[in-house]
CSV table of C-alpha atoms in Angstrom, one decimal:
chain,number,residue,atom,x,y,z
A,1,UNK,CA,-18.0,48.8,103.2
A,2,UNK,CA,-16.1,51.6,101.8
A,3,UNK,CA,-13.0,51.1,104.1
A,4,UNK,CA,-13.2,47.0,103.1
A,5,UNK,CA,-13.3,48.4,99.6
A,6,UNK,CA,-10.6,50.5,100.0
A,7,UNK,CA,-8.3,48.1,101.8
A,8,UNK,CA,-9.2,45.1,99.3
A,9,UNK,CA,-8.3,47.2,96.3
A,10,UNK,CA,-5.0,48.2,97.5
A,11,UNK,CA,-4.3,44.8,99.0
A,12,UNK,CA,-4.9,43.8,95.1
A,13,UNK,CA,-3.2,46.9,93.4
A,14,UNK,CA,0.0,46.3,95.8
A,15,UNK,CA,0.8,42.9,94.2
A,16,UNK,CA,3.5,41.9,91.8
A,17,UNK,CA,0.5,40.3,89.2
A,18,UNK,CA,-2.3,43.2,89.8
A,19,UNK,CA,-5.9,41.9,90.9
A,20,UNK,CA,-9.1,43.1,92.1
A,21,UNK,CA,-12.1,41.2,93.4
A,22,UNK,CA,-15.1,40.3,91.5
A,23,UNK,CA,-17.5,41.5,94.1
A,24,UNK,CA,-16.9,44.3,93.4
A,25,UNK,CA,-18.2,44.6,90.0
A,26,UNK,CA,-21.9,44.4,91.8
A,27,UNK,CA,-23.2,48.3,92.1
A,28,UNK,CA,-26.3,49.4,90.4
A,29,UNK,CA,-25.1,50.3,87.5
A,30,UNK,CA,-22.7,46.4,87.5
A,31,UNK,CA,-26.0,44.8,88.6
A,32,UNK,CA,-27.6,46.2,85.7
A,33,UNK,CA,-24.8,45.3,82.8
A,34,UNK,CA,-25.1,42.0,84.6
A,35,UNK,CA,-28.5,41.4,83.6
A,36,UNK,CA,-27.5,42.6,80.4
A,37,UNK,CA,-25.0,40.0,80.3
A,38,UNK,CA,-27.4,37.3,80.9
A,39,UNK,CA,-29.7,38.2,78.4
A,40,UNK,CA,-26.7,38.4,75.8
A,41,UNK,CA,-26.9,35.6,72.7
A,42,UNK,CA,-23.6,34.6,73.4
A,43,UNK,CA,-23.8,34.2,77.3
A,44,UNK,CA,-25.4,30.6,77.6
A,45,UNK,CA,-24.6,30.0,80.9
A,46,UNK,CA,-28.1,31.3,82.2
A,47,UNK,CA,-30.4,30.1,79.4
A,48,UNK,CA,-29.1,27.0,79.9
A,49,UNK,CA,-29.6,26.8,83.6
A,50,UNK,CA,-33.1,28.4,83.2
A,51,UNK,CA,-33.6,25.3,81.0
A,52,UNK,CA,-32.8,22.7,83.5
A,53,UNK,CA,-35.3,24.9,86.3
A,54,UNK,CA,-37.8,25.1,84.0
A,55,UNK,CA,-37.6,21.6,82.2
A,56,UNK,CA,-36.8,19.8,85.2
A,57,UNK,CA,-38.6,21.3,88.1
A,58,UNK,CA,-40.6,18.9,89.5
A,59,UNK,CA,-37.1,16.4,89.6
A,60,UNK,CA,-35.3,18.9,91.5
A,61,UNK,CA,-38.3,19.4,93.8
A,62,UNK,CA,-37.7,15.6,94.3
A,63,UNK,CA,-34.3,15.5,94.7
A,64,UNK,CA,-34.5,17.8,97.6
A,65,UNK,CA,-36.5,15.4,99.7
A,66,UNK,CA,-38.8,17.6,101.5
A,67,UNK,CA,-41.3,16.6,103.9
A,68,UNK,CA,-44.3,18.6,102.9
A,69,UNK,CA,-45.3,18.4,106.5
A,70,UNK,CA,-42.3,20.4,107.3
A,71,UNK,CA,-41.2,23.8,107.2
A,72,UNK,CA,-37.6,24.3,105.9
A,73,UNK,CA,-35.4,27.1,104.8
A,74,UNK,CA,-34.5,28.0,101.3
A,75,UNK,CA,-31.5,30.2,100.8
A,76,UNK,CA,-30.0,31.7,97.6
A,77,UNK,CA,-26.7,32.8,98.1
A,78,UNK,CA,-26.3,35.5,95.2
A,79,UNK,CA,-29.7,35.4,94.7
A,80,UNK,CA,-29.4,38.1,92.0
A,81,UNK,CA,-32.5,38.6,89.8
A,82,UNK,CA,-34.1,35.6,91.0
A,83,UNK,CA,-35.5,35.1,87.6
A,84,UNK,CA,-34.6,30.8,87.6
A,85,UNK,CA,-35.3,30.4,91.1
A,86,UNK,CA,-38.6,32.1,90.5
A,87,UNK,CA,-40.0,29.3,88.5
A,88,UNK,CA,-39.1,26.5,91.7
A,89,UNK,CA,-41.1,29.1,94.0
A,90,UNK,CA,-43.8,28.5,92.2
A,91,UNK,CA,-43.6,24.9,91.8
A,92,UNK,CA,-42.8,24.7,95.9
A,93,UNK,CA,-46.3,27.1,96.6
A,94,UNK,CA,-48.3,25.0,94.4
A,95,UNK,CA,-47.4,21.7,95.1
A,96,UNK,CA,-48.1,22.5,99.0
A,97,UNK,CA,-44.8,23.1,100.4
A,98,UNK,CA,-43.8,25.1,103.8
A,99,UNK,CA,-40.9,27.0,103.2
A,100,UNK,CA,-39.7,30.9,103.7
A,101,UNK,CA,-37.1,31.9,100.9
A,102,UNK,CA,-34.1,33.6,102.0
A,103,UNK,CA,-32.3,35.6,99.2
A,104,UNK,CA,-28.8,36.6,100.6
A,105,UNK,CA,-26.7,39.3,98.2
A,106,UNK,CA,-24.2,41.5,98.6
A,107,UNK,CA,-26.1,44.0,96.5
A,108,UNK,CA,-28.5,45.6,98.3
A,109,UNK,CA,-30.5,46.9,95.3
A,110,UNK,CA,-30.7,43.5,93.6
A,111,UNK,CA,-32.7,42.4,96.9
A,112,UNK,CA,-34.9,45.5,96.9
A,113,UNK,CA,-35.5,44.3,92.9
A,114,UNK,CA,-36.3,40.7,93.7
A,115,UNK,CA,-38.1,41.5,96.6
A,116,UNK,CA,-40.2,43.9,95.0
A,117,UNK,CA,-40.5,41.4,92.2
A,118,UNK,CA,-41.9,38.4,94.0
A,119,UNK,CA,-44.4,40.7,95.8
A,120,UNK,CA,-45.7,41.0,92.9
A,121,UNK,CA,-45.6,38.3,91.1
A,122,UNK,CA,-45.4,35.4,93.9
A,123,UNK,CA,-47.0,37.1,96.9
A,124,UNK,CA,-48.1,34.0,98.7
A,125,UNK,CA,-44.5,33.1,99.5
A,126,UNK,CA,-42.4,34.5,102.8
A,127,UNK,CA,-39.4,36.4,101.5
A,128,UNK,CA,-36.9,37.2,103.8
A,129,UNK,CA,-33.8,38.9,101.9
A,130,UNK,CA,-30.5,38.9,103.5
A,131,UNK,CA,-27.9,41.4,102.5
A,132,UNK,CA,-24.9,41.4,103.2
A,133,UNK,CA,-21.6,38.9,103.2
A,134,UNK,CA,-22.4,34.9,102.8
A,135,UNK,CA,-21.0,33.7,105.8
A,136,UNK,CA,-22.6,36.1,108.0
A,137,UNK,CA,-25.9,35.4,106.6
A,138,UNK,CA,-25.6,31.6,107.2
A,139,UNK,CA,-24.8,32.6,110.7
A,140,UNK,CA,-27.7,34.0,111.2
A,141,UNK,CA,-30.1,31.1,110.4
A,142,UNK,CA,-27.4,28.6,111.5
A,143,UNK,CA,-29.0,28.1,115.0
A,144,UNK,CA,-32.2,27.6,113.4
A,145,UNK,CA,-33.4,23.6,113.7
A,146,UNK,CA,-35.4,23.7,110.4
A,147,UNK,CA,-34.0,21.4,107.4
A,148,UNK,CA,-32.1,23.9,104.9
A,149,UNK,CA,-31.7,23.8,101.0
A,150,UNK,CA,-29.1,26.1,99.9
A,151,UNK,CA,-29.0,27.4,96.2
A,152,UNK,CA,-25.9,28.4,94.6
A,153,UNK,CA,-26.9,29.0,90.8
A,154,UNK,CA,-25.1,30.6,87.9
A,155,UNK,CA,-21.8,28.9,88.1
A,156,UNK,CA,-21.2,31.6,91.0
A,157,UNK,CA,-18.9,28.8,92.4
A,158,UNK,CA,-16.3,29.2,89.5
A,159,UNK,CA,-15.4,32.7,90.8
A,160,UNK,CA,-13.2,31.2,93.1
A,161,UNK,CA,-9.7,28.7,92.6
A,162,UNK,CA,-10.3,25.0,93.1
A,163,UNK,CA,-8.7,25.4,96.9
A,164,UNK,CA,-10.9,28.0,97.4
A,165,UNK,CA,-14.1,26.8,96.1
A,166,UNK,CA,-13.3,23.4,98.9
A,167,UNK,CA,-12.6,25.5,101.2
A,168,UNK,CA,-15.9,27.8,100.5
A,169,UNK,CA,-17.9,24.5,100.2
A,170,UNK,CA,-16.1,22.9,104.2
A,171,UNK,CA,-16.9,26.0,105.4
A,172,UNK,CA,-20.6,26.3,104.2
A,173,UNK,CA,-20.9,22.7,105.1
A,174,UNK,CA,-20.1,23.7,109.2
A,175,UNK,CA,-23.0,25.9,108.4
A,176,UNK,CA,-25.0,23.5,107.4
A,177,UNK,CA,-26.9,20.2,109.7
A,178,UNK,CA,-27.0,16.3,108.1
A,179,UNK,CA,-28.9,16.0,105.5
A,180,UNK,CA,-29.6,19.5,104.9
A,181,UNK,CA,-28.9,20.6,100.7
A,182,UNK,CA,-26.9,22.3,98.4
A,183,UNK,CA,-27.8,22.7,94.9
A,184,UNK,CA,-24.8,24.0,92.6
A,185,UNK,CA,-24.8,25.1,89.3
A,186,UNK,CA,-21.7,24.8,87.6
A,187,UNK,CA,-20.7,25.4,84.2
A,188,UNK,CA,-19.5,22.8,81.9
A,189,UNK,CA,-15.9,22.5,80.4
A,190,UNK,CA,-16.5,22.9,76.6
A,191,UNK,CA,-14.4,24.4,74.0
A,192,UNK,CA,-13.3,27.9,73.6
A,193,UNK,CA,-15.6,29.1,70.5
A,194,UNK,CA,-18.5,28.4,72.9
A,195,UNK,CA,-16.6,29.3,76.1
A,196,UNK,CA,-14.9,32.9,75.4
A,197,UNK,CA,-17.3,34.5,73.2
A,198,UNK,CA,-19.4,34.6,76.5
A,199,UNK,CA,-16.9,36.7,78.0
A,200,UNK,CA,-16.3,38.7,75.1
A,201,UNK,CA,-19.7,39.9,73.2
A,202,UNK,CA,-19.8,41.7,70.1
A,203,UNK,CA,-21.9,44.6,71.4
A,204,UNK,CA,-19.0,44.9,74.4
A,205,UNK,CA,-21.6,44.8,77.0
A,206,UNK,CA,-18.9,42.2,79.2
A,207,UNK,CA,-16.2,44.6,78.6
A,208,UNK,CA,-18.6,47.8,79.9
A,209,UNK,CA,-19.0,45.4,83.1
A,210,UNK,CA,-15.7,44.7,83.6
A,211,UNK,CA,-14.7,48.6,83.2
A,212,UNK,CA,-17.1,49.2,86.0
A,213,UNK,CA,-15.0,48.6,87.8
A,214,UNK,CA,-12.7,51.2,87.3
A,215,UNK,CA,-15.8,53.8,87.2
A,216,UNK,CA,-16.4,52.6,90.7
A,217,UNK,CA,-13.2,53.1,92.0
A,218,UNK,CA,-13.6,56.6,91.1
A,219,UNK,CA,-16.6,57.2,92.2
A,220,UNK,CA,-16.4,55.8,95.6
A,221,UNK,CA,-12.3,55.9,96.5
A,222,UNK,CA,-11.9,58.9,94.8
A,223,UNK,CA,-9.7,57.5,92.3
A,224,UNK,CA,-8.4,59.0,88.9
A,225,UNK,CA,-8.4,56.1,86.6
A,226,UNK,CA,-8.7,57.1,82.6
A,227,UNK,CA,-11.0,54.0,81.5
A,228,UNK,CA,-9.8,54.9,78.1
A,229,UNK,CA,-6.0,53.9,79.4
A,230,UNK,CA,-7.5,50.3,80.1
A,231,UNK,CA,-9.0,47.7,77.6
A,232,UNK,CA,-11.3,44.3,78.5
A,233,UNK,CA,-8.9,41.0,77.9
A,234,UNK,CA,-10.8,37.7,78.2
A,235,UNK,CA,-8.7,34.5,77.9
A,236,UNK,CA,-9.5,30.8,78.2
A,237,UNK,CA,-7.5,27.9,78.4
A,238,UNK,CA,-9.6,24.9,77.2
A,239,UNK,CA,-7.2,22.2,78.5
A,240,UNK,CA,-7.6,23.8,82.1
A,241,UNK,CA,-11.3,25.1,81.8
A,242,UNK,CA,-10.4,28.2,82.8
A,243,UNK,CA,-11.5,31.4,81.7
A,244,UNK,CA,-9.9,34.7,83.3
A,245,UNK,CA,-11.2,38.8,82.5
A,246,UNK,CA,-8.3,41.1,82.7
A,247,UNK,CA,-8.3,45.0,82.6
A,248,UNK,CA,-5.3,45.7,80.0
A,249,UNK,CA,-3.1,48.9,80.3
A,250,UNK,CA,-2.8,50.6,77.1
A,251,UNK,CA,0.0,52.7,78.1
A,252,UNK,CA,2.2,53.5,81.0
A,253,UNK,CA,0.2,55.4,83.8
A,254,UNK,CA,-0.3,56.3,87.4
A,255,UNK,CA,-3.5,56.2,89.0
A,256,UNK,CA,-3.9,58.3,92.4
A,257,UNK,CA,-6.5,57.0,94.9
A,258,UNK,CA,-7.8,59.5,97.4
A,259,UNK,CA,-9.3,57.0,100.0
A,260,UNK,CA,-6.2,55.1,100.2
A,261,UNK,CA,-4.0,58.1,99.6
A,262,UNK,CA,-1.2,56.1,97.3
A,263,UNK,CA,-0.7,56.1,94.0
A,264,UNK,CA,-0.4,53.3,91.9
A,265,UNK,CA,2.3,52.4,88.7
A,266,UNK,CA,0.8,50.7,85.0
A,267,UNK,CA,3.0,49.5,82.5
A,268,UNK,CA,2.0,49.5,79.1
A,269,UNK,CA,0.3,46.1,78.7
A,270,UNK,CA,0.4,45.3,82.6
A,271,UNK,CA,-2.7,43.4,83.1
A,272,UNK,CA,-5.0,43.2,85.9
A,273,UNK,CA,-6.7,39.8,86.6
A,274,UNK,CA,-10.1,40.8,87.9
A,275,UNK,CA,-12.4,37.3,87.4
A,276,UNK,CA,-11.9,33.6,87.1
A,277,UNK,CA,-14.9,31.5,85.5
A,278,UNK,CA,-14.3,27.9,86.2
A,279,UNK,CA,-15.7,24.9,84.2
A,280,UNK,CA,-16.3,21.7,85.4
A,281,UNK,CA,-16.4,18.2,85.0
A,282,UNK,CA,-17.5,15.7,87.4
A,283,UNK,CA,-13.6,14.7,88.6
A,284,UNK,CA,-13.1,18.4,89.1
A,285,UNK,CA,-15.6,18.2,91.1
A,286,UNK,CA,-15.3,15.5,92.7
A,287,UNK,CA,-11.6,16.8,94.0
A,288,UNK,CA,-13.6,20.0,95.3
A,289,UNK,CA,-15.7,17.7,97.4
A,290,UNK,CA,-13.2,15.4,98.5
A,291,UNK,CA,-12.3,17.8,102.1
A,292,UNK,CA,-15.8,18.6,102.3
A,293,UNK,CA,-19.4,17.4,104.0
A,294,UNK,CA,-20.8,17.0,100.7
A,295,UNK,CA,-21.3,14.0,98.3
A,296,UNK,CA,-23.1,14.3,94.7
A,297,UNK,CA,-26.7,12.7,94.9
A,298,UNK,CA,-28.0,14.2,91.6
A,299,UNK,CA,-27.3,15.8,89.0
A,300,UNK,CA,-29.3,17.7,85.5
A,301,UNK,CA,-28.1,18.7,82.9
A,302,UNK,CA,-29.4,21.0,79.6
A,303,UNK,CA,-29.9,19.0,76.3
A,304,UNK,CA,-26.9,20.6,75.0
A,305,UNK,CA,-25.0,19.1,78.1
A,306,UNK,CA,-23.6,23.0,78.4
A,307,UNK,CA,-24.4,23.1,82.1
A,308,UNK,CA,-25.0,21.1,85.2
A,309,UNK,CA,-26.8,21.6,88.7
A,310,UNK,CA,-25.5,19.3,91.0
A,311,UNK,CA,-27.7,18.3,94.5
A,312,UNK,CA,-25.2,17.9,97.0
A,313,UNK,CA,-26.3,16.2,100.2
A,314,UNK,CA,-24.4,17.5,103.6
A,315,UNK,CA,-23.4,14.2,105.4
């Protein structure tokens, strides 16, 4: 992990417009501003999509199309806190369902959390958590015959460009058998006094998270990076629905990194681009879908109309 680390970040570092990848915000101490994050008053995305699970269970249940007679797979890619999905395990136990859930994250102390969690609190359902890269985890239970319903909450999905988020979707689609599921949440496009504040709290908990980053670098590649030197820069275009975090330079620097053994040039307001937040409507969508196994069959909303999960059915 550390030489992928290594080699991503100076892949990123190396280029004419500086990036790093958002996966990499995700150690304990991300996971844990992340949480943060969702809990902020500003940060709608996840009360609104814990309104649609909660509000709206027993639709989704029916959307799916499960056969209680038979078992079937459900996998959360990202799976996080598992705090939404928590209330459709339930509602799948009680209602008489045969399933095993399969968390997959790249964090492998957010699984030991959820895991421990629904122990706990959900002990009559099979958890199986999978940790470790998406792709590689649907390999694993791709030669399994058992229907499959896929979760991909949070508006995870607009981490990635539209070319990327098709190809994402083709490629988890080969994955996938006919008829099996896909459940996306996506965030809404909506206008920037609701959008950006949600990347930009007052108590600076989303700039802490993005400066993680940095902390991490340090930490694990041996880097030398001055947080102080760089400042959180959220922007949002509402014509696009596009929101970008950037880590700002406040001043000309060179940052040394042991692990990749190069050093690295900042100018004074040289920016970073370290996340894309997509919003969506459904022709933005529906361009995503258009190379892909997947067609729309449902979709819910929140009362506000803030946020939507979209069942996608693999053709």
């Amino acid at each position: 992990m550390i030489e992928q680390f290594a080699e991503n970040v100076d892949l990123g570092l190396s280029k004419s417009e500086k990036t790093l990848p958002s996966k990499y915000f995700y150690d304990k101490n991300g996971d844990e501003l992340f949480v943060e994050i969702m809990n902020m008053p500003e940060y709608y995305l996840t009360r609104c999509e814990m309104e649609i699970f909660t509000s709206q269970t027993d639709a989704l249940i029916e959307s799916f199309q499960a056969d209680k007679n038979e078992y079937f797979e459900l996998i959360e890619l990202g799976a996080g806190d598992g705090s939404k999905t928590r209330k459709l395990l339930a509602a799948l136990s009680e209602k008489g369902y045969q399933f095993e859930y399969l968390p997959v994250d790249i964090s492998q102390n957010a699984l030991d959390q959820l895991q421990l969690s629904l122990q706990q609190h959900l002990p009559q359902v099979s958890v199986v958590p999978k940790h470790g890269d998406y792709f590689d985890m649907l390999g694993s239970v791709k030669d399994s015959h058992h229907p499959k319903i896929v979760l991909f909450l949070g508006s995870n999905i607009g981490n990635m460009t539209d070319a990327i988020a098709s190809d994402f979707l083709y490629q988890l689609g080969a994955n996938l058998n006919t008829n099996d599921k896909l459940l996306l949440g996506t965030d809404l496009i909506k206008s920037a006094d609701i959008v950006l504040p949600a990347y930009n709290d007052e108590a600076g908990i989303t700039s802490s998270f993005n400066l993680n980053l940095l902390h991490r670098m340090n930490t694990e590649l041996g880097a030398d990076f001055d947080p102080d030197g760089f400042a959180h820069a959220p922007e949002y275009n509402e014509n696009e629905g596009i929101a970008k975090s950037y880590l700002l330079s406040n001043k000309q620097q060179t940052v040394e990194i042991a692990a990749i053994g190069k050093t690295y040039d900042f100018r004074a307001g040289e920016k970073i681009h370290t996340e894309i937040s997509r919003k969506y409507n459904d022709n933005v969508l529906a361009n995503i879908l258009a190379k892909t196994d997947f067609t729309v069959s449902a979709k819910f909303t929140d009362k506000n109309n803030y946020f939507a999960d979209y069942l996608l059915n693999r053709n």
